[in-house]
Coordinates of C-alpha atoms and ligand atoms in Angstrom, one line a residue:
X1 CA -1.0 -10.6 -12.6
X2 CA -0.9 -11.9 -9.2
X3 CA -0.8 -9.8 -6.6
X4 CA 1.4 -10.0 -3.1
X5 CA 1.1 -8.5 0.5
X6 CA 3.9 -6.5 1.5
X7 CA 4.7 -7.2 5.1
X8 CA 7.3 -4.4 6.0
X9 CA 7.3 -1.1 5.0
X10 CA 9.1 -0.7 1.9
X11 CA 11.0 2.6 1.0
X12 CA 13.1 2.2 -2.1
X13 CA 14.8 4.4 -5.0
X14 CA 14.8 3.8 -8.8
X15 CA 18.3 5.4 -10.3
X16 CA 19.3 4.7 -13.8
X17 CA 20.1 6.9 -17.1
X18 CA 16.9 8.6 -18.8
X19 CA 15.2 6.3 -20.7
X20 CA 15.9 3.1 -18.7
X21 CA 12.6 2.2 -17.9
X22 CA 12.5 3.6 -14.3
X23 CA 8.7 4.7 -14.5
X24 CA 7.5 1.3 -15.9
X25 CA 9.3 -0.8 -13.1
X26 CA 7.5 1.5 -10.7
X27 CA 4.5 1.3 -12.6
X28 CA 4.9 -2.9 -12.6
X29 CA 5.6 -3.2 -8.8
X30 CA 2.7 -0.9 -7.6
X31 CA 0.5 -3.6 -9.9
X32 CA 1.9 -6.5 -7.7
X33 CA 2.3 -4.6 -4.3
X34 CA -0.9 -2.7 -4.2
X35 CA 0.1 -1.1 -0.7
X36 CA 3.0 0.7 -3.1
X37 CA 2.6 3.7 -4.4
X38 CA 4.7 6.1 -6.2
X39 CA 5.8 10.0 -6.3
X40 CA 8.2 10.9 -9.4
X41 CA 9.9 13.9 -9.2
X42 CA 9.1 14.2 -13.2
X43 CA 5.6 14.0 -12.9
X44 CA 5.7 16.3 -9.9
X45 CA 7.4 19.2 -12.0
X46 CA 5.8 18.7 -15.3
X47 CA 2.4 18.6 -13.8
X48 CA 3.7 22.5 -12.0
X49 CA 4.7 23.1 -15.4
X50 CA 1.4 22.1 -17.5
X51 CA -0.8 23.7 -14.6
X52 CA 1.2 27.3 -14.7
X53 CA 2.1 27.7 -10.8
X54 CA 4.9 29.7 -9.9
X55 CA 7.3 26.3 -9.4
X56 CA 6.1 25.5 -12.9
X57 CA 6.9 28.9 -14.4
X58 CA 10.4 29.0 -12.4
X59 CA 11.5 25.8 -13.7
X60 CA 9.8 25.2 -17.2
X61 CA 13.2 26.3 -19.3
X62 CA 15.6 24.4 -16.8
X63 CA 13.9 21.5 -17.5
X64 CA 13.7 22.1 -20.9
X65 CA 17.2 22.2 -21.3
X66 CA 17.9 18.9 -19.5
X67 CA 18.9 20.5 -16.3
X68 CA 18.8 19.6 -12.9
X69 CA 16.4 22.2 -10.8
X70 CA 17.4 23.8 -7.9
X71 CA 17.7 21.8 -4.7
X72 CA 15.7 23.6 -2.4
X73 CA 12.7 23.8 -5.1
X74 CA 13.0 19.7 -5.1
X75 CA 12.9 19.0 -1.9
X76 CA 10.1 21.2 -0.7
X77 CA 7.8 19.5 -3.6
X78 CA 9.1 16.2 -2.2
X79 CA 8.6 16.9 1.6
X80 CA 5.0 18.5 0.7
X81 CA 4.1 15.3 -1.0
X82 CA 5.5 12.7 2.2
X83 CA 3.6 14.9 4.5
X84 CA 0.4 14.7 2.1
X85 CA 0.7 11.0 2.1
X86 CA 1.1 10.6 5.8
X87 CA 4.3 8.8 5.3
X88 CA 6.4 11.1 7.3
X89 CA 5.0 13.3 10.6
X90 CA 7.1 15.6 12.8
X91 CA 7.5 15.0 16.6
X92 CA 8.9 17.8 18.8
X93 CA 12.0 16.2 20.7
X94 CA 13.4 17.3 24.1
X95 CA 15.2 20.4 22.9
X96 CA 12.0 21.5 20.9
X97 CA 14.0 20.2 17.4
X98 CA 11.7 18.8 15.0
X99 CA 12.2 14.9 14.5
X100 CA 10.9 13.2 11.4
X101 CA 8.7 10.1 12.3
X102 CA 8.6 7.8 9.2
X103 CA 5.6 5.6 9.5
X104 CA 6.0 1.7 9.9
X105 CA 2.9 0.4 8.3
X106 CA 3.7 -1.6 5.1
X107 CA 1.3 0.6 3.5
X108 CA 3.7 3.8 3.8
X109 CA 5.4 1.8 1.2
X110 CA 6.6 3.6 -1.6
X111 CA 8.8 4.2 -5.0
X112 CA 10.5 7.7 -5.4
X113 CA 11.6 7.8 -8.9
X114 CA 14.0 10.9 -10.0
X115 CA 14.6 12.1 -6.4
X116 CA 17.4 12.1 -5.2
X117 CA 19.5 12.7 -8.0
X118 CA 22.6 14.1 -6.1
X119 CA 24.2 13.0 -3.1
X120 CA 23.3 16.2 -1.7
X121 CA 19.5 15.2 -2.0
X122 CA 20.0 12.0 -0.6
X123 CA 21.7 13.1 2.1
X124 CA 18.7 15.5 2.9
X125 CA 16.2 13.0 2.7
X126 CA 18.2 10.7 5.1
X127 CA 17.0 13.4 7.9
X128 CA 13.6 12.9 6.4
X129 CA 12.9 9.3 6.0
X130 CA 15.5 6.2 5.7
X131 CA 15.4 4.5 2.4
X132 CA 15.3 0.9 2.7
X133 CA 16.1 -0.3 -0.8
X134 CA 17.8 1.2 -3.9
X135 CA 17.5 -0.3 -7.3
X136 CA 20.2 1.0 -9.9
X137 CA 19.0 -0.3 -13.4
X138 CA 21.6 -0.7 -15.9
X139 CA 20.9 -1.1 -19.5
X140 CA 23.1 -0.1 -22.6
X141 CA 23.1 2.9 -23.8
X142 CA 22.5 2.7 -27.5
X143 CA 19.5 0.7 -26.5
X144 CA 18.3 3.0 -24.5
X145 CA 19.1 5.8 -27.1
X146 CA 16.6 3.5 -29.7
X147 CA 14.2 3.5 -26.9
X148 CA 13.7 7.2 -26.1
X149 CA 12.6 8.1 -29.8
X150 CA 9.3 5.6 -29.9
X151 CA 8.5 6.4 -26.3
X152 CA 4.7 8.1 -25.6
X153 CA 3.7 9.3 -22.3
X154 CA -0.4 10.3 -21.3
X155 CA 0.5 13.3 -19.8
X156 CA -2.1 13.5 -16.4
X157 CA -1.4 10.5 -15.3
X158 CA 2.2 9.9 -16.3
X159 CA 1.6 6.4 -18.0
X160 CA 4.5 5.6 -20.3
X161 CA 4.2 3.2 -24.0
X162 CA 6.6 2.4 -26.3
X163 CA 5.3 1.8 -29.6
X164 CA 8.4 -0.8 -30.2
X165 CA 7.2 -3.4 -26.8
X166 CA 4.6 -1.8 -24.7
X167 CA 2.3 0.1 -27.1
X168 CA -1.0 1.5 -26.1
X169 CA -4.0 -1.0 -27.0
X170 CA -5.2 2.0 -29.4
X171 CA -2.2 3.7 -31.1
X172 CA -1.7 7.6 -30.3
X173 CA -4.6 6.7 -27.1
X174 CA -4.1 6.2 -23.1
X175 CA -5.2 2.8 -22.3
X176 CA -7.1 4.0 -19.5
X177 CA -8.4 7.2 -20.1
X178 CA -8.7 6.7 -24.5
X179 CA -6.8 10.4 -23.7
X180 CA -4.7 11.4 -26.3
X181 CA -0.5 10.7 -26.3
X182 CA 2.4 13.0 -26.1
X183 CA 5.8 13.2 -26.8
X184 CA 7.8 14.8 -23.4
X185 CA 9.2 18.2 -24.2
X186 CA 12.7 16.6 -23.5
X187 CA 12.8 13.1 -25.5
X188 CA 14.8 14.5 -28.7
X189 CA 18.4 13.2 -28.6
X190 CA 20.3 16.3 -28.1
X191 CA 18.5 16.5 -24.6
X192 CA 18.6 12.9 -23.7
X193 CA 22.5 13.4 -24.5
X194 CA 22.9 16.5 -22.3
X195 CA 20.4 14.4 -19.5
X196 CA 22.9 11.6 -19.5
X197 CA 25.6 13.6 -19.5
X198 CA 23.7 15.3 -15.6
X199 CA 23.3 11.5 -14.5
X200 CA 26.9 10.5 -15.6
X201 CA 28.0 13.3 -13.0
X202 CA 25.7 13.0 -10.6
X203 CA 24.8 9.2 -10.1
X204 CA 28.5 8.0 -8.8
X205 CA 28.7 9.6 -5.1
X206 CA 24.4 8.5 -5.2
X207 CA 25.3 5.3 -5.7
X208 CA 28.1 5.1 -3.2
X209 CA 26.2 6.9 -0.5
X210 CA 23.8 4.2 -0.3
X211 CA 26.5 1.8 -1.1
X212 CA 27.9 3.1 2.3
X213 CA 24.4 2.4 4.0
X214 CA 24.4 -1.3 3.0
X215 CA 20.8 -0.3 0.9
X216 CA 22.8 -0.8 -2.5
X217 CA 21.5 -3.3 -5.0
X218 CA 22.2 -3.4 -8.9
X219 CA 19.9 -5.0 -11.9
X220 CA 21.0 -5.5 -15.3
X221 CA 18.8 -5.8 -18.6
X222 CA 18.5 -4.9 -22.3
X223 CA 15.1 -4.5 -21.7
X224 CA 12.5 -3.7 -19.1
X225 CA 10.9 -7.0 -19.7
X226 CA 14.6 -8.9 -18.9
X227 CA 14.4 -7.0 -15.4
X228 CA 11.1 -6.9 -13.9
X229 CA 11.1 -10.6 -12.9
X230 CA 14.9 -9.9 -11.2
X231 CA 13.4 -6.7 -9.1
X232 CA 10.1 -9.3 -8.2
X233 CA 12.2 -11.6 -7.0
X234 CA 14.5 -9.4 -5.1
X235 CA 11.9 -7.3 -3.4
X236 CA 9.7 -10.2 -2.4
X237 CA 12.6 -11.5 -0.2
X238 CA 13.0 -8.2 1.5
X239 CA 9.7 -7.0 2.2
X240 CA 6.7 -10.2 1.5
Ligands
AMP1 P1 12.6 12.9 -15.0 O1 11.2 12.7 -15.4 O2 12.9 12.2 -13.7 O3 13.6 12.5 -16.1 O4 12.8 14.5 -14.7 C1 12.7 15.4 -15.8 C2 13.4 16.7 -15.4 O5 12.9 17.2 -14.1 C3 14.9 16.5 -15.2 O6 15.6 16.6 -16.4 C4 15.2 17.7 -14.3 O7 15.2 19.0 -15.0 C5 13.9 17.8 -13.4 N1 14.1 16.9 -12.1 C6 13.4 15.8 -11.8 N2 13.8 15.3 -10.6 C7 14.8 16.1 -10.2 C8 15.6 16.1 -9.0 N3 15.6 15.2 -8.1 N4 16.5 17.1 -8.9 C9 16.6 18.1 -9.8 N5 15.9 18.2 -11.0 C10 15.0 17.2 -11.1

């Protein structure tokens, strides 16, 4: 695949239901846009979780049940990882209040995917950083129920396969790493119902804060093969 130059820094957000491909597109556009990288909330948490650190152990059974974790927890695993990055610094302002500095270079650009779930979040990362772009992804959901069941992830890295139209080159085996495949603790229906059932509630005042913001844009597919091309084209007029 060809790859493009990103001219302007680009700060977007993934939302869709579980299961609609949110990781792959992210995975797809950092291919293109090499200057993009990526931090998933997800990955973030699971890797606390498979590592045993006191984030892990606090939120192992929310997430196991399909809940939302705290807000506080979230956002100070999300703040940790801009600061890492160097994608957000803190100036001192007259009155000695702390101002977040987003960086302008087109290589602080980047993908959250699964933060911010809640209006709440969003508007707490507004103080942080201004998101440029927000991608909702809709696709049915009895597709995306059919999906979720032949769906492998290589756990370290967060790589995702479906063994129906992305399957690994070896089956059960990271492409990468030959590592082997897992299921995620949560992809049984029951919990992709009660997961759904979080984003129904939750995704509505996300969407229409950033609707507000004029950062709003929406993509529609069966399949994450249907939308890629649409979120190529749509992000190469913004930011290439
Ligand atoms: P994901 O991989 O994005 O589907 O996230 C898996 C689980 O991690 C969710 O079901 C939640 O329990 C938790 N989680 C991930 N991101 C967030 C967030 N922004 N706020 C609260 N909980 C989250």
């Amino acid at each position: 695949m060809n790859t493009k130059e990103i001219r302007r820094a680009a700060r977007i957000i993934l939302v869709g239901a579980p299961g609609v491909g949110k990781g792959t597109q992210a995975e797809r556009l950092m291919k293109r846009y090499p200057q993009l990288s990526a931090i998933s909330s997800g990955d973030l948490l699971r890797e606390s979780v498979r590592k045993r650190t006191q984030l892990g152990l606090e939120v192992e059974s929310t997430m196991k049940a399909g809940s939302l974790v705290p807000d506080d927890m979230i956002l100070k695993l999300i703040l940790g990882e801009l600061q890492s990055k160097r994608w957000v610094s803190y100036q001192s302002s007259i009155t000695g209040a702390f101002l977040a500095e987003p960086s302008k270079s087109p290589d602080a650009s980047f993908i959250l995917d699964g933060f911010p779930r809640t209006a709440i979040q969003a508007t707490k990362l507004d103080s942080l950083i201004p998101i440029n772009l927000v991608v909702s992804i809709i696709t049915p959901v009895n597709i995306i129920l059919s999906r979720i069941a032949s769906r492998w992830v290589h756990a370290p890295s967060g790589r995702v396969y479906n063994t129906g139209f992305n399957a690994p080159k070896v089956e059960g085996k990271d492409d990468i790493t030959g590592e082997p495949l897992t299921k995620r603790a949560d992809d049984d229906e029951a919990t992709w119902k009660q997961r759904l059932k979080k984003f129904d509630e939750t995704s509505e005042p996300l969407l229409e804060h950033y609707e507000r913001q004029g950062v709003l844009w929406t993509v529609q597919g069966n399949s994450s093969d249907e939308i890629t091309p649409k979120l190529f084209q749509e992000f190469e007029a913004r930011f290439t």
